[in-house]
Amino acid sequence: MAISAPIGLKAAFLEAARTKSGLAATAMLGFLILLAVLVPLLVPFDVVRQWSNPGQWSDNPKLVPPEWSEVFTGKRQPRTVIIPPAGQSGGFDHVRVSFEVQGQNYTIVVLKQSFDFQADAFPSEISLYMTTMFGSKSPLVRSWLTRPDGQEVQLFEDTPSLRASNVSQFRPADVITYSLTYPSFKDPSYQVYANVKQWLISNNVTTSGEWGELFPSPTGFYSNPPKAQVLLMAQLNHSMLDPRTAQVLKGKYSIKFEVDGFSSVDDANARAVVFGTVYGLIGTDDQRRDLLIALLWGAPVALAFGLAGALATVLIQTILGAISGWYGGAVDELVQRTADFYLIIPTLPILILIGILYRPSLILILFILVVFGVVGATTKVTRSIVLQVKEEQFIEAARSYGASRGRILFRYILPRVMPYTFALIALTVPAFIFLEASLSFLGLGDPNLPTWGQLLGNAYGAGPAIFYTFWWWVFFPAAGIIFTTVAFALLGYAFDKVLNPRLREQ
Amino acid sequence: MTTALAEMPTEIGPEQHSSNIVETDNLTKWFDVGLGLFRGSLHLKAVDGVTLTIKRAETVAIVGESGSGKTTLGRTIIRLLEPTGGKLLYDGQDITHSAEKRLMWLRRKAQMIPQDPYSSVNPAFPVYRILEEPLVIHKQGESKEREEAVMKALQAVKLNPPTFFANKYPHMLSGGQRQRVAIARSLILNPEFILADEPVSMLDASVRISILRLLRQIQQQFGIAFLYITHDLATAKHFADRIGIMYAGRLVEEGPVGSVLGEPLHPYAQALMGAIPDPDPANRLVVRQSLPGEPPNLVDLPTGCHFHPRCPIAQMGLCDVKDPELRELRPGHRVACHLAT
Amino acid sequence: MPTLDVKNLVLWYRTRKGPVHAVDSISFALEPGQTIALVGESGSGKTSTANAILRLLPKNVLRYDGEVEFDGQNVMELTDEEFRRNVRWRGISMVFQGAMNALNPAVRVGFQVAEPLMVHYDVDRDEAADQALDVLRKVGLPADIARRYPHELSGGMKQRVVIAMSLILKPKVVILDEPTSALDVMTQTNIINLLKDLKNTDRLSYIFITHDLGLASELADLVGIMYAGELIEVGPADGVFVRPKHPYTGKLLASVPRLRSEEAPDFIPGAPPDLTAPPPGCRFHLRCPVSFEKCGWSAEEFIAQMDLLQSSGEAKDKVPSIASMSAKSPTSLLIKPGANGSVSDFVQKLNAFVAATSEKNRFLKSIESVQGKTKSVEVKLYETTPPPIVGTEWRAACWLVTEGAA
């Protein structure tokens, strides 16, 4: 008993959706489409536009795994703590005293705030931010950290030369950053190591010689030196010198700045960030960017790119193939020879060349792909289907009752081809998604839009070690690509199963 | 297109009514099969000089084996193919080489019923739309009138109740029902002439006769002329008025059914008749007479009578040299054989 | 002893729509040199019967049993491997429908004919080729044909090659499945003449499967008429073709347009039944011109027929007006009389209608009793069983025949 293929797009779709792979595909695609619709509402596009602006992401920890990854380590990982500038809620307490001594005006500003630290691991970084206002002479800025055990450690001294006009606003342009974790040798914040050394020696935790082994030269650290935040926040004993054995001293810490100014106008404001070791749902990259935003936005971008590319190329190819098969003769010859020519054009190398020369936008990449795909394999497939349908006797009967060639092609033949076209679209979408990912991976994608391929490319570009160690940077975009392509491949497979008589189950 | 139509008579006026609906005079249809160097020099002579007349409201059966050119003849007569030579008149009007856009009137008056019930109607359309299409194309009536016409056509082919069948898709119907839909489609424009190309050859015996009876009934009810193309002499005998036998692109014998089958004059017609068994237990005891060899290659036809290499009575020097003319040897009964008397 | 004795052969398929009763309890016997023609419409189970005999089964077999005795041995008891080695092609071979178009286009026909020899008897290539040449000559092909490729041959020649392939192992029974269906009339005649000749010279037994009664009569000593998976009549050709016992055989013979008779062919109303749900009782009763109460009408069929009668128009005013019908059991149904009819009125009208038209509307004969209830009428139908196939040499499965024989 012959089971005929369903006729018409709707029937084919309904039947395809009932197969196992069709069901899976429908569920997966439904999820993707829902995501694609919701993402622009949840994460405004403005956020994505700032993707390449490093200032946007400076409060995020660098290259940290997702928050939920602490279930694997079993340790409570610290979240990022931000102490905002004075004037904001929870910000630094600000005390300012101006006075005059012997005709000379002085101002003292004290900024102080505490935070509670209960995590089992050390913060990944500590950064302090300062903005100062002064007269002709730079003020003297000093800062201290007070630990839960009552110990007070001086962090650094500085005489900042960057003059702000208004300290309450804390404008980024007026702010000096003191990174305690990654100071360069010239930075005032490098003093923290000298101060900590003095403090530890005075507490008999280390000796000058041992310290010299930890920091053998002022220009370089050896493999795994203790960072400032470890030394500052560990329990005070010898184990703190090795980050692997150092124990977190839990409790209330406070950060204090004292600014001694030499005029009556002097004022200062400060901000502090104690960076966590985990972030968000899927972590951050080496530019401190929240990978979740890129992952979520990757879905609509990949869907739109894949669908637009597949729809455009497959539809154009279908119509050209149908015309070629139906009209035959010189038209057929022209289309088929062009298709042969197009099939041997190496599209990827050309795209790479264009990518290197022009760094095209996503839209332009799409356009180029469509231009290189107006004829191709689908043209040939459609032509062969049309050649089959053309021989069906109702076509001849239609000619005998006067149906025009155009009517027969567009009303009778193309609707018969559409289910196959739809299957081909479904199977072509992954190709486009992969192509975009490949280009982005090679660093030739649209630099302004985060795509899954680009995330992978960034991860790869950051070096092979990073590529293997920082799994979240690789895993999630790769999973996004695989999920989407598998969804479309399953849909295409379901269609194929329904339409291809040889695959139809008995 | 409208201006072109305006120049031409789109309708044939009543004064032009001819008693012959189709007349062909030495009609030929050759297909070019040459490739490369031979392009234009090698022809497949599917129809090679057929002179045939079909009167109004009569059924003419064309019987032949595959490759005899019967299907090509049918397609050429309704101008799905353009004749290579000869003359083709429809209702007295010469349409031998008319351009397709000037044939819209013919597309209304002449219809066809295809062979294969599995592809004779568009599987993507419901029955209603299948039947409405010709009316839409010929811009006939408002949708209400078209609906009436569709229902009437369904009733005419005994698909009752028509509203039940109008919403069905072809795959929900049996082979016989699909052929009825194809017949209804051929009736919807009130044609004068219908080409039925093996309309029942793919149906079961029990259904076949009901379809042929229906065609016969329609012919009598609506006065439509039929060209019934078949390989089956027996159905032709029971459902046609006249019968033409084709061999290798030519009509070898033609005349009233009774005369042709009662007294076949052409050796090929005689062999054909002898080759077809009626159900009879005595058949198994005898060896049936048959012809040796195979029908000729249509690209390289024998000279003279196309049948002479297989003919049991061929005379060399005559049959292999001279083309036989159709001669009227009995009343209305023409034979193309030098030796028939 | 018969060469082939088939007893109660059953083959059902599993499909998405339910079990297909393709072959339902078929029995026949073939003496050496005897030919049986299995005739039926498409879907009547002819080819499935052949497949069941040759054990060529698809994956979706639901039920496969019965006895097939070949040369006195019940081959159904053999393992698949034994069957393949000793029976298939060596004892019973087959010419498949359309096989001439399934010849391997890249292999010379001589080798294709010789191949079974090399597989079954481990004969070396040259000897196999010699024997193949003999068989090719026997089917009327010139010797040089062995070196040709299938595309160089005409349809008739290819069909002869296929027949040669079926004969190469000298089987006793050859199954011919529509061996001439794709061929022209003249070629068909030549092939039939060849088969006749082989039958007489080699004492071959054929199972000749065809839908064409005329062709069947060319070869058949026995005729088996198949309908909806059942063999409803089987008997000697001299009898079945001349005075058929089963009404279906009669109608089938009457539907053949004859070249040598002026008798107009008649058709059988309706269509063959769906084999996933064959009708109860006699499977032909819905289309039978002489069906009566024993033939197995079910309540559902009764309702469908009544609906058809009401909508047909011609009998509209004569059919008692009906509001609704529902089946209560396979053999009883409830009818609610239409708008202005009381129950007793309706019973009267229905009885009158039955009396007047049951010769034409045969399903009305299945009414055993009509009983008026409070708001509706209960119609009880006769309970029946399928008719058994009766007779010895010439058997038919029809209640009318049963009664005649008894």
mmCIF file of N, CA, C and O in Angstrom, chain B residues 52 61-65 68 70 233 243-255 260-261 264-266 268-270 272-273 326 334 336:
data_model
loop_
_atom_site.group_PDB
_atom_site.id
_atom_site.type_symbol
_atom_site.label_atom_id
_atom_site.label_comp_id
_atom_site.label_asym_id
_atom_site.label_seq_id
_atom_site.Cartn_x
_atom_site.Cartn_y
_atom_site.Cartn_z
ATOM 1 N N LEU B 52 -8.272 12.478 -40.654
ATOM 2 C CA LEU B 52 -9.325 11.958 -39.787
ATOM 3 C C LEU B 52 -10.394 13.026 -39.620
ATOM 4 O O LEU B 52 -10.088 14.218 -39.571
ATOM 5 N N ALA B 61 -12.866 6.222 -31.535
ATOM 6 C CA ALA B 61 -11.806 5.587 -30.759
ATOM 7 C C ALA B 61 -10.576 5.454 -31.637
ATOM 8 O O ALA B 61 -10.679 5.059 -32.789
ATOM 9 N N ILE B 62 -9.429 5.823 -31.101
ATOM 10 C CA ILE B 62 -8.167 5.569 -31.792
ATOM 11 C C ILE B 62 -7.459 4.473 -31.004
ATOM 12 O O ILE B 62 -7.156 4.638 -29.819
ATOM 13 N N VAL B 63 -7.242 3.355 -31.665
ATOM 14 C CA VAL B 63 -6.648 2.206 -30.994
ATOM 15 C C VAL B 63 -5.262 1.956 -31.563
ATOM 16 O O VAL B 63 -5.067 2.037 -32.780
ATOM 17 N N GLY B 64 -4.343 1.699 -30.690
ATOM 18 C CA GLY B 64 -3.000 1.379 -31.166
ATOM 19 C C GLY B 64 -2.139 0.941 -30.001
ATOM 20 O O GLY B 64 -2.511 1.105 -28.846
ATOM 21 N N GLU B 65 -0.997 0.347 -30.338
ATOM 22 C CA GLU B 65 -0.080 -0.062 -29.290
ATOM 23 C C GLU B 65 0.755 1.141 -28.857
ATOM 24 O O GLU B 65 0.702 2.194 -29.486
ATOM 25 N N SER B 68 2.453 3.976 -31.167
ATOM 26 C CA SER B 68 1.772 4.073 -32.458
ATOM 27 C C SER B 68 1.454 5.523 -32.810
ATOM 28 O O SER B 68 1.064 5.817 -33.922
ATOM 29 N N LYS B 70 -0.807 7.409 -31.067
ATOM 30 C CA LYS B 70 -2.189 7.774 -30.769
ATOM 31 C C LYS B 70 -2.278 8.916 -29.762
ATOM 32 O O LYS B 70 -3.092 9.828 -29.930
ATOM 33 N N LEU B 233 -9.037 -2.715 -27.719
ATOM 34 C CA LEU B 233 -10.049 -2.817 -28.773
ATOM 35 C C LEU B 233 -11.438 -3.122 -28.220
ATOM 36 O O LEU B 233 -12.441 -2.625 -28.710
ATOM 37 N N ILE B 243 -14.054 3.749 -35.197
ATOM 38 C CA ILE B 243 -12.797 3.281 -34.621
ATOM 39 C C ILE B 243 -11.695 3.495 -35.653
ATOM 40 O O ILE B 243 -11.918 3.319 -36.849
ATOM 41 N N GLY B 244 -10.569 3.975 -35.181
ATOM 42 C CA GLY B 244 -9.414 4.129 -36.069
ATOM 43 C C GLY B 244 -8.264 3.332 -35.479
ATOM 44 O O GLY B 244 -8.038 3.366 -34.276
ATOM 45 N N ILE B 245 -7.559 2.592 -36.319
ATOM 46 C CA ILE B 245 -6.448 1.790 -35.816
ATOM 47 C C ILE B 245 -5.154 2.407 -36.313
ATOM 48 O O ILE B 245 -4.991 2.657 -37.516
ATOM 49 N N MET B 246 -4.264 2.691 -35.383
ATOM 50 C CA MET B 246 -3.000 3.342 -35.756
ATOM 51 C C MET B 246 -1.848 2.367 -35.647
ATOM 52 O O MET B 246 -1.803 1.518 -34.756
ATOM 53 N N TYR B 247 -0.913 2.526 -36.562
ATOM 54 C CA TYR B 247 0.312 1.737 -36.496
ATOM 55 C C TYR B 247 1.455 2.633 -36.950
ATOM 56 O O TYR B 247 1.410 3.204 -38.045
ATOM 57 N N ALA B 248 2.448 2.769 -36.117
ATOM 58 C CA ALA B 248 3.652 3.534 -36.439
ATOM 59 C C ALA B 248 3.333 4.898 -37.041
ATOM 60 O O ALA B 248 3.855 5.263 -38.088
ATOM 61 N N GLY B 249 2.487 5.644 -36.367
ATOM 62 C CA GLY B 249 2.240 7.029 -36.765
ATOM 63 C C GLY B 249 1.185 7.220 -37.836
ATOM 64 O O GLY B 249 0.884 8.346 -38.195
ATOM 65 N N ARG B 250 0.660 6.113 -38.336
ATOM 66 C CA ARG B 250 -0.331 6.260 -39.398
ATOM 67 C C ARG B 250 -1.624 5.553 -39.031
ATOM 68 O O ARG B 250 -1.624 4.549 -38.306
ATOM 69 N N LEU B 251 -2.713 6.088 -39.570
ATOM 70 C CA LEU B 251 -3.998 5.451 -39.438
ATOM 71 C C LEU B 251 -4.047 4.358 -40.511
ATOM 72 O O LEU B 251 -3.927 4.643 -41.697
ATOM 73 N N VAL B 252 -4.196 3.097 -40.100
ATOM 74 C CA VAL B 252 -4.179 2.037 -41.112
ATOM 75 C C VAL B 252 -5.589 1.618 -41.494
ATOM 76 O O VAL B 252 -5.815 1.056 -42.576
ATOM 77 N N GLU B 253 -6.518 1.854 -40.587
ATOM 78 C CA GLU B 253 -7.879 1.469 -40.902
ATOM 79 C C GLU B 253 -8.805 2.321 -40.059
ATOM 80 O O GLU B 253 -8.504 2.634 -38.901
ATOM 81 N N GLU B 254 -9.922 2.721 -40.640
ATOM 82 C CA GLU B 254 -10.821 3.603 -39.897
ATOM 83 C C GLU B 254 -12.211 3.432 -40.443
ATOM 84 O O GLU B 254 -12.409 3.314 -41.658
ATOM 85 N N GLY B 255 -13.195 3.389 -39.538
ATOM 86 C CA GLY B 255 -14.559 3.257 -40.008
ATOM 87 C C GLY B 255 -15.508 2.978 -38.868
ATOM 88 O O GLY B 255 -15.106 2.994 -37.703
ATOM 89 N N VAL B 260 -15.497 -2.185 -38.981
ATOM 90 C CA VAL B 260 -14.060 -2.429 -38.780
ATOM 91 C C VAL B 260 -13.821 -3.719 -37.996
ATOM 92 O O VAL B 260 -12.987 -4.536 -38.360
ATOM 93 N N LEU B 261 -14.581 -3.898 -36.907
ATOM 94 C CA LEU B 261 -14.335 -5.085 -36.084
ATOM 95 C C LEU B 261 -15.044 -6.316 -36.631
ATOM 96 O O LEU B 261 -14.640 -7.444 -36.388
ATOM 97 N N PRO B 264 -12.306 -6.750 -40.267
ATOM 98 C CA PRO B 264 -11.071 -5.969 -40.370
ATOM 99 C C PRO B 264 -10.382 -6.283 -41.683
ATOM 100 O O PRO B 264 -10.236 -7.452 -42.057
ATOM 101 N N LEU B 265 -9.970 -5.211 -42.384
ATOM 102 C CA LEU B 265 -9.423 -5.414 -43.724
ATOM 103 C C LEU B 265 -7.898 -5.313 -43.746
ATOM 104 O O LEU B 265 -7.240 -5.902 -44.583
ATOM 105 N N HIS B 266 -7.357 -4.565 -42.835
ATOM 106 C CA HIS B 266 -5.894 -4.399 -42.821
ATOM 107 C C HIS B 266 -5.268 -5.576 -42.072
ATOM 108 O O HIS B 266 -5.774 -5.981 -41.017
ATOM 109 N N TYR B 268 -2.818 -5.705 -40.168
ATOM 110 C CA TYR B 268 -2.475 -5.366 -38.786
ATOM 111 C C TYR B 268 -3.719 -5.402 -37.911
ATOM 112 O O TYR B 268 -3.699 -5.928 -36.794
ATOM 113 N N ALA B 269 -4.807 -4.850 -38.414
ATOM 114 C CA ALA B 269 -6.053 -4.855 -37.649
ATOM 115 C C ALA B 269 -6.497 -6.284 -37.387
ATOM 116 O O ALA B 269 -6.955 -6.621 -36.286
ATOM 117 N N GLN B 270 -6.311 -7.120 -38.388
ATOM 118 C CA GLN B 270 -6.694 -8.530 -38.222
ATOM 119 C C GLN B 270 -5.841 -9.188 -37.133
ATOM 120 O O GLN B 270 -6.352 -9.890 -36.255
ATOM 121 N N LEU B 272 -4.273 -7.707 -34.698
ATOM 122 C CA LEU B 272 -4.605 -7.112 -33.409
ATOM 123 C C LEU B 272 -5.845 -7.781 -32.816
ATOM 124 O O LEU B 272 -5.881 -8.126 -31.633
ATOM 125 N N MET B 273 -6.843 -7.949 -33.644
ATOM 126 C CA MET B 273 -8.063 -8.595 -33.176
ATOM 127 C C MET B 273 -7.788 -10.011 -32.720
ATOM 128 O O MET B 273 -8.299 -10.475 -31.706
ATOM 129 N N LEU B 326 -5.348 5.854 -47.721
ATOM 130 C CA LEU B 326 -6.580 5.349 -47.111
ATOM 131 C C LEU B 326 -7.634 5.283 -48.211
ATOM 132 O O LEU B 326 -7.953 6.293 -48.845
ATOM 133 N N ARG B 334 -12.449 3.023 -44.234
ATOM 134 C CA ARG B 334 -11.270 3.249 -45.058
ATOM 135 C C ARG B 334 -10.099 2.396 -44.575
ATOM 136 O O ARG B 334 -9.922 2.195 -43.369
ATOM 137 N N ALA B 336 -5.792 1.553 -45.284
ATOM 138 C CA ALA B 336 -4.554 1.924 -45.963
ATOM 139 C C ALA B 336 -3.744 0.668 -46.221
ATOM 140 O O ALA B 336 -2.809 0.352 -45.482
#
